[in-house]
PDB file of N, CA, C and O in Angstrom:
ATOM      1  N   UNK U   1      56.063  20.422 112.487  1.00 77.00           N
ATOM      2  CA  UNK U   1      55.357  19.111 112.768  1.00 77.00           C
ATOM      3  C   UNK U   1      54.826  18.623 111.489  1.00 77.00           C
ATOM      4  O   UNK U   1      54.091  19.502 110.796  1.00 77.00           O
ATOM      5  N   UNK U   2      55.118  17.528 111.167  1.00 92.00           N
ATOM      6  CA  UNK U   2      54.488  16.902 109.900  1.00 92.00           C
ATOM      7  C   UNK U   2      53.011  16.661 109.970  1.00 92.00           C
ATOM      8  O   UNK U   2      52.452  16.154 110.997  1.00 92.00           O
ATOM      9  N   UNK U   3      52.295  17.042 108.852  1.00 95.00           N
ATOM     10  CA  UNK U   3      50.845  16.885 108.898  1.00 95.00           C
ATOM     11  C   UNK U   3      50.390  15.476 108.657  1.00 95.00           C
ATOM     12  O   UNK U   3      51.139  14.851 107.807  1.00 95.00           O
ATOM     13  N   UNK U   4      49.330  15.209 109.370  1.00 96.00           N
ATOM     14  CA  UNK U   4      48.800  13.782 109.142  1.00 96.00           C
ATOM     15  C   UNK U   4      47.977  13.564 107.748  1.00 96.00           C
ATOM     16  O   UNK U   4      47.419  14.577 107.407  1.00 96.00           O
ATOM     17  N   UNK U   5      48.175  12.530 107.207  1.00 95.00           N
ATOM     18  CA  UNK U   5      47.395  12.157 106.029  1.00 95.00           C
ATOM     19  C   UNK U   5      45.953  11.744 106.544  1.00 95.00           C
ATOM     20  O   UNK U   5      45.759  11.647 107.707  1.00 95.00           O
ATOM     21  N   UNK U   6      45.132  11.254 105.457  1.00 96.00           N
ATOM     22  CA  UNK U   6      43.814  10.925 105.879  1.00 96.00           C
ATOM     23  C   UNK U   6      43.800   9.617 106.846  1.00 96.00           C
ATOM     24  O   UNK U   6      43.078   9.493 107.635  1.00 96.00           O
ATOM     25  N   UNK U   7      44.936   8.747 106.594  1.00 96.00           N
ATOM     26  CA  UNK U   7      45.171   7.552 107.399  1.00 96.00           C
ATOM     27  C   UNK U   7      45.337   7.938 108.877  1.00 96.00           C
ATOM     28  O   UNK U   7      44.763   7.397 109.708  1.00 96.00           O
ATOM     29  N   UNK U   8      46.178   8.940 109.080  1.00 96.00           N
ATOM     30  CA  UNK U   8      46.559   9.396 110.469  1.00 96.00           C
ATOM     31  C   UNK U   8      45.417   9.904 111.080  1.00 96.00           C
ATOM     32  O   UNK U   8      45.071   9.810 112.196  1.00 96.00           O
ATOM     33  N   UNK U   9      44.502  10.837 110.253  1.00 97.00           N
ATOM     34  CA  UNK U   9      43.306  11.454 110.924  1.00 97.00           C
ATOM     35  C   UNK U   9      42.235  10.376 111.322  1.00 97.00           C
ATOM     36  O   UNK U   9      41.570  10.432 112.327  1.00 97.00           O
ATOM     37  N   UNK U  10      42.108   9.384 110.335  1.00 97.00           N
ATOM     38  CA  UNK U  10      41.097   8.300 110.712  1.00 97.00           C
ATOM     39  C   UNK U  10      41.710   7.527 111.839  1.00 97.00           C
ATOM     40  O   UNK U  10      40.766   7.176 112.793  1.00 97.00           O
ATOM     41  N   UNK U  11      42.996   7.155 112.043  1.00 98.00           N
ATOM     42  CA  UNK U  11      43.417   6.554 113.177  1.00 98.00           C
ATOM     43  C   UNK U  11      43.260   7.335 114.533  1.00 98.00           C
ATOM     44  O   UNK U  11      42.741   6.865 115.389  1.00 98.00           O
ATOM     45  N   UNK U  12      43.506   8.651 114.426  1.00 98.00           N
ATOM     46  CA  UNK U  12      43.280   9.589 115.557  1.00 98.00           C
ATOM     47  C   UNK U  12      41.864   9.489 116.096  1.00 98.00           C
ATOM     48  O   UNK U  12      41.548   9.456 117.171  1.00 98.00           O
ATOM     49  N   UNK U  13      40.945   9.656 115.158  1.00 98.00           N
ATOM     50  CA  UNK U  13      39.510   9.608 115.525  1.00 98.00           C
ATOM     51  C   UNK U  13      39.102   8.285 116.163  1.00 98.00           C
ATOM     52  O   UNK U  13      38.369   8.304 117.102  1.00 98.00           O
ATOM     53  N   UNK U  14      39.650   7.246 115.511  1.00 98.00           N
ATOM     54  CA  UNK U  14      39.288   5.891 116.108  1.00 98.00           C
ATOM     55  C   UNK U  14      39.953   5.670 117.398  1.00 98.00           C
ATOM     56  O   UNK U  14      39.195   5.250 118.495  1.00 98.00           O
ATOM     57  N   UNK U  15      41.218   6.076 117.543  1.00 98.00           N
ATOM     58  CA  UNK U  15      41.894   5.839 118.829  1.00 98.00           C
ATOM     59  C   UNK U  15      41.264   6.684 120.016  1.00 98.00           C
ATOM     60  O   UNK U  15      41.073   6.304 121.004  1.00 98.00           O
ATOM     61  N   UNK U  16      40.981   7.880 119.621  1.00 98.00           N
ATOM     62  CA  UNK U  16      40.260   8.768 120.630  1.00 98.00           C
ATOM     63  C   UNK U  16      38.978   8.238 121.139  1.00 98.00           C
ATOM     64  O   UNK U  16      38.639   8.357 122.400  1.00 98.00           O
ATOM     65  N   UNK U  17      38.205   7.664 120.286  1.00 98.00           N
ATOM     66  CA  UNK U  17      36.983   7.035 120.634  1.00 98.00           C
ATOM     67  C   UNK U  17      37.078   5.687 121.357  1.00 98.00           C
ATOM     68  O   UNK U  17      36.336   5.564 122.378  1.00 98.00           O
ATOM     69  N   UNK U  18      37.933   4.807 120.864  1.00 98.00           N
ATOM     70  CA  UNK U  18      37.846   3.469 121.324  1.00 98.00           C
ATOM     71  C   UNK U  18      39.217   3.128 122.197  1.00 98.00           C
ATOM     72  O   UNK U  18      39.198   2.119 122.909  1.00 98.00           O
ATOM     73  N   UNK U  19      40.184   3.995 122.204  1.00 98.00           N
ATOM     74  CA  UNK U  19      41.350   3.634 123.039  1.00 98.00           C
ATOM     75  C   UNK U  19      41.755   4.910 123.770  1.00 98.00           C
ATOM     76  O   UNK U  19      43.032   5.451 123.741  1.00 98.00           O
ATOM     77  N   UNK U  20      40.819   5.523 124.578  1.00 98.00           N
ATOM     78  CA  UNK U  20      41.042   6.767 125.294  1.00 98.00           C
ATOM     79  C   UNK U  20      42.406   6.746 126.271  1.00 98.00           C
ATOM     80  O   UNK U  20      43.084   7.610 126.507  1.00 98.00           O
ATOM     81  N   UNK U  21      42.515   5.521 126.840  1.00 98.00           N
ATOM     82  CA  UNK U  21      43.595   5.410 127.795  1.00 98.00           C
ATOM     83  C   UNK U  21      44.981   5.319 127.144  1.00 98.00           C
ATOM     84  O   UNK U  21      45.822   6.095 127.634  1.00 98.00           O
ATOM     85  N   UNK U  22      44.930   4.695 125.926  1.00 98.00           N
ATOM     86  CA  UNK U  22      46.352   4.669 125.060  1.00 98.00           C
ATOM     87  C   UNK U  22      46.485   6.142 124.762  1.00 98.00           C
ATOM     88  O   UNK U  22      47.748   6.563 124.653  1.00 98.00           O
ATOM     89  N   UNK U  23      45.488   6.798 124.172  1.00 98.00           N
ATOM     90  CA  UNK U  23      45.788   8.083 123.676  1.00 98.00           C
ATOM     91  C   UNK U  23      46.221   9.129 124.843  1.00 98.00           C
ATOM     92  O   UNK U  23      47.087   9.961 124.581  1.00 98.00           O
ATOM     93  N   UNK U  24      45.651   9.007 126.019  1.00 98.00           N
ATOM     94  CA  UNK U  24      46.029   9.735 127.143  1.00 98.00           C
ATOM     95  C   UNK U  24      47.429   9.552 127.355  1.00 98.00           C
ATOM     96  O   UNK U  24      48.256  10.505 127.797  1.00 98.00           O
ATOM     97  N   UNK U  25      47.838   8.222 127.413  1.00 98.00           N
ATOM     98  CA  UNK U  25      49.233   7.863 127.819  1.00 98.00           C
ATOM     99  C   UNK U  25      50.228   8.523 126.713  1.00 98.00           C
ATOM    100  O   UNK U  25      51.311   9.035 127.053  1.00 98.00           O
ATOM    101  N   UNK U  26      49.772   8.338 125.515  1.00 98.00           N
ATOM    102  CA  UNK U  26      50.754   8.881 124.356  1.00 98.00           C
ATOM    103  C   UNK U  26      50.791  10.323 124.441  1.00 98.00           C
ATOM    104  O   UNK U  26      51.780  10.938 124.097  1.00 98.00           O
ATOM    105  N   UNK U  27      49.627  10.901 124.700  1.00 98.00           N
ATOM    106  CA  UNK U  27      49.641  12.509 124.858  1.00 98.00           C
ATOM    107  C   UNK U  27      50.473  12.904 126.062  1.00 98.00           C
ATOM    108  O   UNK U  27      51.239  13.849 125.870  1.00 98.00           O
ATOM    109  N   UNK U  28      50.388  12.212 127.281  1.00 98.00           N
ATOM    110  CA  UNK U  28      51.176  12.480 128.338  1.00 98.00           C
ATOM    111  C   UNK U  28      52.701  12.440 128.144  1.00 98.00           C
ATOM    112  O   UNK U  28      53.510  13.141 128.617  1.00 98.00           O
ATOM    113  N   UNK U  29      53.053  11.558 127.329  1.00 98.00           N
ATOM    114  CA  UNK U  29      54.372  11.372 127.003  1.00 98.00           C
ATOM    115  C   UNK U  29      54.838  12.078 125.666  1.00 98.00           C
ATOM    116  O   UNK U  29      56.084  11.963 125.215  1.00 98.00           O
ATOM    117  N   UNK U  30      53.993  12.849 125.049  1.00 98.00           N
ATOM    118  CA  UNK U  30      54.361  13.565 123.882  1.00 98.00           C
ATOM    119  C   UNK U  30      54.604  12.676 122.659  1.00 98.00           C
ATOM    120  O   UNK U  30      55.363  13.033 121.652  1.00 98.00           O
ATOM    121  N   UNK U  31      54.060  11.500 122.589  1.00 98.00           N
ATOM    122  CA  UNK U  31      54.220  10.466 121.428  1.00 98.00           C
ATOM    123  C   UNK U  31      53.041  10.294 120.628  1.00 98.00           C
ATOM    124  O   UNK U  31      53.133   9.517 119.661  1.00 98.00           O
ATOM    125  N   UNK U  32      51.895  11.045 120.817  1.00 98.00           N
ATOM    126  CA  UNK U  32      50.800  10.643 120.071  1.00 98.00           C
ATOM    127  C   UNK U  32      50.928  10.962 118.610  1.00 98.00           C
ATOM    128  O   UNK U  32      50.677  10.008 117.739  1.00 98.00           O
ATOM    129  N   UNK U  33      51.396  12.121 118.251  1.00 98.00           N
ATOM    130  CA  UNK U  33      51.544  12.468 116.707  1.00 98.00           C
ATOM    131  C   UNK U  33      52.589  11.607 116.093  1.00 98.00           C
ATOM    132  O   UNK U  33      52.385  11.090 115.074  1.00 98.00           O
ATOM    133  N   UNK U  34      53.602  11.178 116.712  1.00 98.00           N
ATOM    134  CA  UNK U  34      54.728  10.351 116.139  1.00 98.00           C
ATOM    135  C   UNK U  34      54.102   9.033 116.016  1.00 98.00           C
ATOM    136  O   UNK U  34      54.464   8.258 115.032  1.00 98.00           O
ATOM    137  N   UNK U  35      53.387   8.423 116.799  1.00 98.00           N
ATOM    138  CA  UNK U  35      52.664   7.195 116.774  1.00 98.00           C
ATOM    139  C   UNK U  35      51.611   7.135 115.597  1.00 98.00           C
ATOM    140  O   UNK U  35      51.547   6.174 114.897  1.00 98.00           O
ATOM    141  N   UNK U  36      50.869   8.125 115.394  1.00 98.00           N
ATOM    142  CA  UNK U  36      49.917   8.421 114.376  1.00 98.00           C
ATOM    143  C   UNK U  36      50.723   8.320 113.058  1.00 98.00           C
ATOM    144  O   UNK U  36      50.254   7.811 112.091  1.00 98.00           O
ATOM    145  N   UNK U  37      51.879   9.080 112.921  1.00 98.00           N
ATOM    146  CA  UNK U  37      52.669   9.096 111.779  1.00 98.00           C
ATOM    147  C   UNK U  37      53.144   7.760 111.453  1.00 98.00           C
ATOM    148  O   UNK U  37      53.193   7.463 110.305  1.00 98.00           O
ATOM    149  N   UNK U  38      53.618   7.018 112.519  1.00 98.00           N
ATOM    150  CA  UNK U  38      54.147   5.692 112.248  1.00 98.00           C
ATOM    151  C   UNK U  38      53.001   4.750 111.751  1.00 98.00           C
ATOM    152  O   UNK U  38      53.244   3.911 110.907  1.00 98.00           O
ATOM    153  N   UNK U  39      51.859   4.837 112.383  1.00 97.00           N
ATOM    154  CA  UNK U  39      50.724   4.002 111.952  1.00 97.00           C
ATOM    155  C   UNK U  39      50.275   4.300 110.433  1.00 97.00           C
ATOM    156  O   UNK U  39      50.092   3.334 109.706  1.00 97.00           O
ATOM    157  N   UNK U  40      50.256   5.491 110.083  1.00 96.00           N
ATOM    158  CA  UNK U  40      49.885   5.742 108.715  1.00 96.00           C
ATOM    159  C   UNK U  40      50.911   5.365 107.656  1.00 96.00           C
ATOM    160  O   UNK U  40      50.808   4.809 106.527  1.00 96.00           O
ATOM    161  N   UNK U  41      52.311   5.551 108.139  1.00 96.00           N
ATOM    162  CA  UNK U  41      53.390   5.026 107.264  1.00 96.00           C
ATOM    163  C   UNK U  41      53.429   3.472 107.086  1.00 96.00           C
ATOM    164  O   UNK U  41      53.573   3.034 105.977  1.00 96.00           O
ATOM    165  N   UNK U  42      53.222   2.848 108.134  1.00 97.00           N
ATOM    166  CA  UNK U  42      53.032   1.352 108.023  1.00 97.00           C
ATOM    167  C   UNK U  42      51.870   0.928 107.263  1.00 97.00           C
ATOM    168  O   UNK U  42      52.065   0.027 106.494  1.00 97.00           O
ATOM    169  N   UNK U  43      50.867   1.566 107.457  1.00 97.00           N
ATOM    170  CA  UNK U  43      49.572   1.193 106.631  1.00 97.00           C
ATOM    171  C   UNK U  43      49.939   1.482 105.120  1.00 97.00           C
ATOM    172  O   UNK U  43      49.455   0.615 104.300  1.00 97.00           O
ATOM    173  N   UNK U  44      50.496   2.733 104.761  1.00 96.00           N
ATOM    174  CA  UNK U  44      50.667   2.957 103.430  1.00 96.00           C
ATOM    175  C   UNK U  44      51.811   1.933 102.866  1.00 96.00           C
ATOM    176  O   UNK U  44      51.417   1.389 101.602  1.00 96.00           O
ATOM    177  N   UNK U  45      52.809   1.538 103.521  1.00 97.00           N
ATOM    178  CA  UNK U  45      53.591   0.680 103.088  1.00 97.00           C
ATOM    179  C   UNK U  45      53.115  -0.755 102.795  1.00 97.00           C
ATOM    180  O   UNK U  45      53.235  -1.580 101.816  1.00 97.00           O
ATOM    181  N   UNK U  46      52.265  -1.193 103.822  1.00 98.00           N
ATOM    182  CA  UNK U  46      51.736  -2.491 103.652  1.00 98.00           C
ATOM    183  C   UNK U  46      50.590  -2.557 102.566  1.00 98.00           C
ATOM    184  O   UNK U  46      50.442  -3.601 101.872  1.00 98.00           O
ATOM    185  N   UNK U  47      49.935  -1.502 102.463  1.00 97.00           N
ATOM    186  CA  UNK U  47      48.896  -1.349 101.673  1.00 97.00           C
ATOM    187  C   UNK U  47      49.446  -1.389 100.070  1.00 97.00           C
ATOM    188  O   UNK U  47      49.051  -2.332  99.199  1.00 97.00           O
ATOM    189  N   UNK U  48      50.540  -0.759  99.897  1.00 98.00           N
ATOM    190  CA  UNK U  48      51.148  -0.696  98.578  1.00 98.00           C
ATOM    191  C   UNK U  48      51.719  -2.137  98.286  1.00 98.00           C
ATOM    192  O   UNK U  48      51.398  -2.674  97.127  1.00 98.00           O
ATOM    193  N   UNK U  49      52.369  -2.790  99.158  1.00 98.00           N
ATOM    194  CA  UNK U  49      52.993  -4.056  99.008  1.00 98.00           C
ATOM    195  C   UNK U  49      51.834  -5.126  98.670  1.00 98.00           C
ATOM    196  O   UNK U  49      52.084  -5.977  97.753  1.00 98.00           O
ATOM    197  N   UNK U  50      50.796  -5.068  99.496  1.00 98.00           N
ATOM    198  CA  UNK U  50      49.875  -6.000  99.374  1.00 98.00           C
ATOM    199  C   UNK U  50      48.978  -5.797  98.038  1.00 98.00           C
ATOM    200  O   UNK U  50      48.660  -6.826  97.283  1.00 98.00           O
ATOM    201  N   UNK U  51      48.783  -4.596  97.751  1.00 98.00           N
ATOM    202  CA  UNK U  51      48.143  -4.194  96.400  1.00 98.00           C
ATOM    203  C   UNK U  51      48.764  -4.687  95.165  1.00 98.00           C
ATOM    204  O   UNK U  51      48.216  -5.419  94.269  1.00 98.00           O
ATOM    205  N   UNK U  52      50.215  -4.615  95.176  1.00 98.00           N
ATOM    206  CA  UNK U  52      51.081  -5.063  94.151  1.00 98.00           C
ATOM    207  C   UNK U  52      50.925  -6.554  93.880  1.00 98.00           C
ATOM    208  O   UNK U  52      50.841  -7.089  92.921  1.00 98.00           O
ATOM    209  N   UNK U  53      51.059  -7.333  95.121  1.00 98.00           N
ATOM    210  CA  UNK U  53      50.953  -8.657  95.195  1.00 98.00           C
ATOM    211  C   UNK U  53      49.601  -9.172  94.671  1.00 98.00           C
ATOM    212  O   UNK U  53      49.527 -10.045  93.799  1.00 98.00           O
ATOM    213  N   UNK U  54      48.412  -8.483  95.026  1.00 98.00           N
ATOM    214  CA  UNK U  54      47.144  -9.026  94.496  1.00 98.00           C
ATOM    215  C   UNK U  54      46.921  -8.742  92.960  1.00 98.00           C
ATOM    216  O   UNK U  54      46.203  -9.513  92.333  1.00 98.00           O
ATOM    217  N   UNK U  55      47.537  -7.608  92.501  1.00 98.00           N
ATOM    218  CA  UNK U  55      47.490  -7.375  91.108  1.00 98.00           C
ATOM    219  C   UNK U  55      48.226  -8.499  90.378  1.00 98.00           C
ATOM    220  O   UNK U  55      47.689  -8.869  89.284  1.00 98.00           O
ATOM    221  N   UNK U  56      49.407  -8.904  90.882  1.00 98.00           N
ATOM    222  CA  UNK U  56      50.073  -9.992  90.270  1.00 98.00           C
ATOM    223  C   UNK U  56      49.353 -11.171  90.292  1.00 98.00           C
ATOM    224  O   UNK U  56      49.400 -12.142  89.354  1.00 98.00           O
ATOM    225  N   UNK U  57      48.467 -11.353  91.295  1.00 98.00           N
ATOM    226  CA  UNK U  57      47.531 -12.539  91.386  1.00 98.00           C
ATOM    227  C   UNK U  57      46.378 -12.460  90.427  1.00 98.00           C
ATOM    228  O   UNK U  57      45.570 -13.358  90.449  1.00 98.00           O
ATOM    229  N   UNK U  58      46.113 -11.372  89.746  1.00 98.00           N
ATOM    230  CA  UNK U  58      45.203 -11.272  88.773  1.00 98.00           C
ATOM    231  C   UNK U  58      44.119 -10.306  89.018  1.00 98.00           C
ATOM    232  O   UNK U  58      43.116 -10.176  88.157  1.00 98.00           O
ATOM    233  N   UNK U  59      44.124  -9.718  90.173  1.00 98.00           N
ATOM    234  CA  UNK U  59      42.969  -8.691  90.513  1.00 98.00           C
ATOM    235  C   UNK U  59      43.177  -7.406  89.743  1.00 98.00           C
ATOM    236  O   UNK U  59      44.256  -7.039  89.372  1.00 98.00           O
ATOM    237  N   UNK U  60      41.982  -6.645  89.451  1.00 98.00           N
ATOM    238  CA  UNK U  60      42.248  -5.470  88.907  1.00 98.00           C
ATOM    239  C   UNK U  60      42.761  -4.366  89.902  1.00 98.00           C
ATOM    240  O   UNK U  60      42.849  -4.775  91.141  1.00 98.00           O
ATOM    241  N   UNK U  61      43.244  -3.244  89.497  1.00 97.00           N
ATOM    242  CA  UNK U  61      43.869  -2.347  90.546  1.00 97.00           C
ATOM    243  C   UNK U  61      42.866  -1.937  91.651  1.00 97.00           C
ATOM    244  O   UNK U  61      43.312  -1.815  92.700  1.00 97.00           O
ATOM    245  N   UNK U  62      41.598  -1.674  91.305  1.00 98.00           N
ATOM    246  CA  UNK U  62      40.637  -1.381  92.135  1.00 98.00           C
ATOM    247  C   UNK U  62      40.191  -2.523  93.129  1.00 98.00           C
ATOM    248  O   UNK U  62      40.138  -2.276  94.314  1.00 98.00           O
ATOM    249  N   UNK U  63      40.098  -3.704  92.662  1.00 98.00           N
ATOM    250  CA  UNK U  63      39.834  -4.908  93.468  1.00 98.00           C
ATOM    251  C   UNK U  63      41.042  -5.194  94.408  1.00 98.00           C
ATOM    252  O   UNK U  63      40.881  -5.402  95.576  1.00 98.00           O
ATOM    253  N   UNK U  64      42.139  -5.005  93.896  1.00 98.00           N
ATOM    254  CA  UNK U  64      43.553  -5.119  94.707  1.00 98.00           C
ATOM    255  C   UNK U  64      43.476  -4.123  95.797  1.00 98.00           C
ATOM    256  O   UNK U  64      43.774  -4.396  97.008  1.00 98.00           O
ATOM    257  N   UNK U  65      43.198  -2.883  95.451  1.00 97.00           N
ATOM    258  CA  UNK U  65      43.162  -1.712  96.452  1.00 97.00           C
ATOM    259  C   UNK U  65      42.062  -2.162  97.606  1.00 97.00           C
ATOM    260  O   UNK U  65      42.423  -2.058  98.710  1.00 97.00           O
ATOM    261  N   UNK U  66      40.950  -2.414  97.229  1.00 97.00           N
ATOM    262  CA  UNK U  66      39.778  -2.564  98.036  1.00 97.00           C
ATOM    263  C   UNK U  66      40.189  -3.865  98.933  1.00 97.00           C
ATOM    264  O   UNK U  66      39.957  -3.769 100.185  1.00 97.00           O
ATOM    265  N   UNK U  67      40.716  -4.892  98.397  1.00 97.00           N
ATOM    266  CA  UNK U  67      40.991  -6.128  99.307  1.00 97.00           C
ATOM    267  C   UNK U  67      42.138  -5.784 100.168  1.00 97.00           C
ATOM    268  O   UNK U  67      42.124  -6.306 101.430  1.00 97.00           O
ATOM    269  N   UNK U  68      43.166  -5.114  99.708  1.00 97.00           N
ATOM    270  CA  UNK U  68      44.293  -4.692 100.678  1.00 97.00           C
ATOM    271  C   UNK U  68      43.894  -3.930 101.791  1.00 97.00           C
ATOM    272  O   UNK U  68      44.359  -4.067 102.933  1.00 97.00           O
ATOM    273  N   UNK U  69      43.026  -2.888 101.348  1.00 97.00           N
ATOM    274  CA  UNK U  69      42.583  -1.981 102.446  1.00 97.00           C
ATOM    275  C   UNK U  69      41.689  -2.792 103.555  1.00 97.00           C
ATOM    276  O   UNK U  69      42.037  -2.528 104.766  1.00 97.00           O
ATOM    277  N   UNK U  70      40.924  -3.671 103.263  1.00 96.00           N
ATOM    278  CA  UNK U  70      40.246  -4.506 104.119  1.00 96.00           C
ATOM    279  C   UNK U  70      41.276  -5.396 105.064  1.00 96.00           C
ATOM    280  O   UNK U  70      40.883  -5.549 106.262  1.00 96.00           O
ATOM    281  N   UNK U  71      42.333  -5.822 104.487  1.00 94.00           N
ATOM    282  CA  UNK U  71      43.220  -6.522 105.192  1.00 94.00           C
ATOM    283  C   UNK U  71      44.200  -5.729 106.078  1.00 94.00           C
ATOM    284  O   UNK U  71      44.603  -6.247 107.176  1.00 94.00           O
ATOM    285  N   UNK U  72      44.439  -4.593 105.613  1.00 96.00           N
ATOM    286  CA  UNK U  72      45.527  -3.760 106.279  1.00 96.00           C
ATOM    287  C   UNK U  72      44.992  -2.854 107.358  1.00 96.00           C
ATOM    288  O   UNK U  72      45.624  -2.610 108.456  1.00 96.00           O
ATOM    289  N   UNK U  73      43.861  -2.220 107.237  1.00 96.00           N
ATOM    290  CA  UNK U  73      43.224  -1.151 108.038  1.00 96.00           C
ATOM    291  C   UNK U  73      43.294  -1.503 109.540  1.00 96.00           C
ATOM    292  O   UNK U  73      43.513  -0.603 110.325  1.00 96.00           O
ATOM    293  N   UNK U  74      42.924  -2.629 109.926  1.00 95.00           N
ATOM    294  CA  UNK U  74      42.975  -3.000 111.287  1.00 95.00           C
ATOM    295  C   UNK U  74      44.381  -3.326 111.808  1.00 95.00           C
ATOM    296  O   UNK U  74      44.608  -3.534 113.127  1.00 95.00           O
ATOM    297  N   UNK U  75      45.349  -3.405 111.224  1.00 96.00           N
ATOM    298  CA  UNK U  75      46.750  -3.626 111.711  1.00 96.00           C
ATOM    299  C   UNK U  75      47.273  -2.359 112.443  1.00 96.00           C
ATOM    300  O   UNK U  75      47.892  -2.567 113.552  1.00 96.00           O
ATOM    301  N   UNK U  76      47.092  -1.284 111.890  1.00 96.00           N
ATOM    302  CA  UNK U  76      47.644  -0.074 112.485  1.00 96.00           C
ATOM    303  C   UNK U  76      46.668   1.111 112.825  1.00 96.00           C
ATOM    304  O   UNK U  76      46.923   1.961 113.708  1.00 96.00           O
ATOM    305  N   UNK U  77      45.578   1.201 112.109  1.00 97.00           N
ATOM    306  CA  UNK U  77      44.570   2.230 112.291  1.00 97.00           C
ATOM    307  C   UNK U  77      43.424   1.958 113.095  1.00 97.00           C
ATOM    308  O   UNK U  77      43.202   2.698 114.052  1.00 97.00           O
ATOM    309  N   UNK U  78      42.601   0.988 112.835  1.00 98.00           N
ATOM    310  CA  UNK U  78      41.512   0.742 113.523  1.00 98.00           C
ATOM    311  C   UNK U  78      41.781  -0.514 114.524  1.00 98.00           C
ATOM    312  O   UNK U  78      41.388  -1.558 114.430  1.00 98.00           O
ATOM    313  N   UNK U  79      42.533  -0.138 115.496  1.00 97.00           N
ATOM    314  CA  UNK U  79      42.964  -1.112 116.615  1.00 97.00           C
ATOM    315  C   UNK U  79      41.804  -1.516 117.350  1.00 97.00           C
ATOM    316  O   UNK U  79      40.700  -0.782 117.562  1.00 97.00           O
ATOM    317  N   UNK U  80      41.695  -2.722 118.042  1.00 97.00           N
ATOM    318  CA  UNK U  80      40.646  -3.268 118.775  1.00 97.00           C
ATOM    319  C   UNK U  80      40.380  -2.314 119.924  1.00 97.00           C
ATOM    320  O   UNK U  80      41.435  -1.728 120.596  1.00 97.00           O
ATOM    321  N   UNK U  81      39.134  -2.040 120.332  1.00 97.00           N
ATOM    322  CA  UNK U  81      38.908  -1.169 121.468  1.00 97.00           C
ATOM    323  C   UNK U  81      39.509  -1.801 122.808  1.00 97.00           C
ATOM    324  O   UNK U  81      39.697  -2.877 123.041  1.00 97.00           O
ATOM    325  N   UNK U  82      39.799  -0.727 123.702  1.00 97.00           N
ATOM    326  CA  UNK U  82      40.111  -1.154 125.063  1.00 97.00           C
ATOM    327  C   UNK U  82      39.021  -1.633 125.846  1.00 97.00           C
ATOM    328  O   UNK U  82      37.888  -1.586 125.501  1.00 97.00           O
ATOM    329  N   UNK U  83      39.253  -2.585 126.769  1.00 87.00           N
ATOM    330  CA  UNK U  83      38.263  -3.272 127.507  1.00 87.00           C
ATOM    331  C   UNK U  83      38.077  -2.489 128.904  1.00 87.00           C
ATOM    332  O   UNK U  83      38.704  -1.873 129.378  1.00 87.00           O
TER     333      UNK U  83
END
Protein backbone atom coordinates (compact mmCIF):
# COMPACT_ATOMS: atom_id res chain seq x y z
CA UNK A 1 0.00 0.00 0.00
CA UNK A 2 1.34 3.41 -0.97
CA UNK A 3 2.24 5.67 1.97
CA UNK A 4 0.43 8.97 2.33
CA UNK A 5 2.36 12.22 2.10
CA UNK A 6 1.82 15.16 4.44
CA UNK A 7 -1.13 16.26 2.29
CA UNK A 8 -2.85 12.90 2.62
CA UNK A 9 -2.27 12.83 6.37
CA UNK A 10 -3.65 16.37 6.73
CA UNK A 11 -6.70 15.41 4.68
CA UNK A 12 -7.29 12.27 6.72
CA UNK A 13 -7.19 14.19 10.04
CA UNK A 14 -9.52 16.84 8.65
CA UNK A 15 -11.92 14.35 7.08
CA UNK A 16 -12.12 12.21 10.24
CA UNK A 17 -12.93 15.26 12.34
CA UNK A 18 -15.28 17.12 10.01
CA UNK A 19 -16.60 14.44 7.61
CA UNK A 20 -17.10 11.32 9.76
CA UNK A 21 -19.99 9.99 7.67
CA UNK A 22 -17.99 10.25 4.45
CA UNK A 23 -15.00 8.56 6.12
CA UNK A 24 -17.21 5.77 7.46
CA UNK A 25 -18.64 5.16 3.98
CA UNK A 26 -15.21 5.20 2.34
CA UNK A 27 -13.84 2.82 4.98
CA UNK A 28 -16.82 0.48 4.60
CA UNK A 29 -16.22 0.26 0.87
CA UNK A 30 -12.43 0.03 1.21
CA UNK A 31 -11.85 3.30 -0.65
CA UNK A 32 -10.56 5.68 2.04
CA UNK A 33 -6.86 5.21 1.29
CA UNK A 34 -7.31 5.49 -2.47
CA UNK A 35 -9.40 8.67 -2.07
CA UNK A 36 -6.74 10.19 0.17
CA UNK A 37 -4.07 9.34 -2.41
CA UNK A 38 -6.20 10.92 -5.11
CA UNK A 39 -6.74 14.08 -3.02
CA UNK A 40 -3.03 14.49 -2.38
CA UNK A 41 -2.17 13.86 -6.03
CA UNK A 42 -4.70 16.41 -7.26
CA UNK A 43 -3.52 18.91 -4.65
CA UNK A 44 0.10 18.44 -5.70
CA UNK A 45 -0.73 18.84 -9.40
CA UNK A 46 -2.89 21.94 -8.92
CA UNK A 47 -0.41 23.47 -6.50
CA UNK A 48 2.47 23.02 -8.95
CA UNK A 49 0.52 24.39 -11.90
CA UNK A 50 -0.78 27.39 -10.00
CA UNK A 51 2.60 28.11 -8.42
CA UNK A 52 4.23 28.18 -11.88
CA UNK A 53 1.52 30.51 -13.17
CA UNK A 54 1.93 32.89 -10.23
CA UNK A 55 5.72 32.98 -10.68
CA UNK A 56 5.16 33.93 -14.32
CA UNK A 57 2.93 36.75 -13.04
CA UNK A 58 5.88 38.12 -11.05
CA UNK A 59 5.53 36.63 -7.57
CA UNK A 60 8.57 35.20 -5.80
CA UNK A 61 8.72 31.43 -5.41
CA UNK A 62 7.66 31.69 -1.75
CA UNK A 63 4.84 34.14 -2.47
CA UNK A 64 3.62 31.90 -5.30
CA UNK A 65 3.71 28.82 -3.10
CA UNK A 66 1.86 30.52 -0.24
CA UNK A 67 -0.81 31.98 -2.52
CA UNK A 68 -1.26 28.69 -4.40
CA UNK A 69 -1.58 26.77 -1.13
CA UNK A 70 -4.30 29.14 0.08
CA UNK A 71 -6.20 28.64 -3.18
CA UNK A 72 -5.82 24.87 -3.53
CA UNK A 73 -6.00 23.39 -0.03
CA UNK A 74 -9.79 23.52 0.24
CA UNK A 75 -10.39 21.90 -3.14
CA UNK A 76 -9.31 18.42 -2.09
CA UNK A 77 -7.92 18.35 1.45
CA UNK A 78 -9.91 20.63 3.73
CA UNK A 79 -13.40 19.92 2.48
CA UNK A 80 -16.39 21.71 4.05
CA UNK A 81 -17.78 20.01 7.18
CA UNK A 82 -20.79 17.76 7.04
CA UNK A 83 -24.07 19.25 8.22
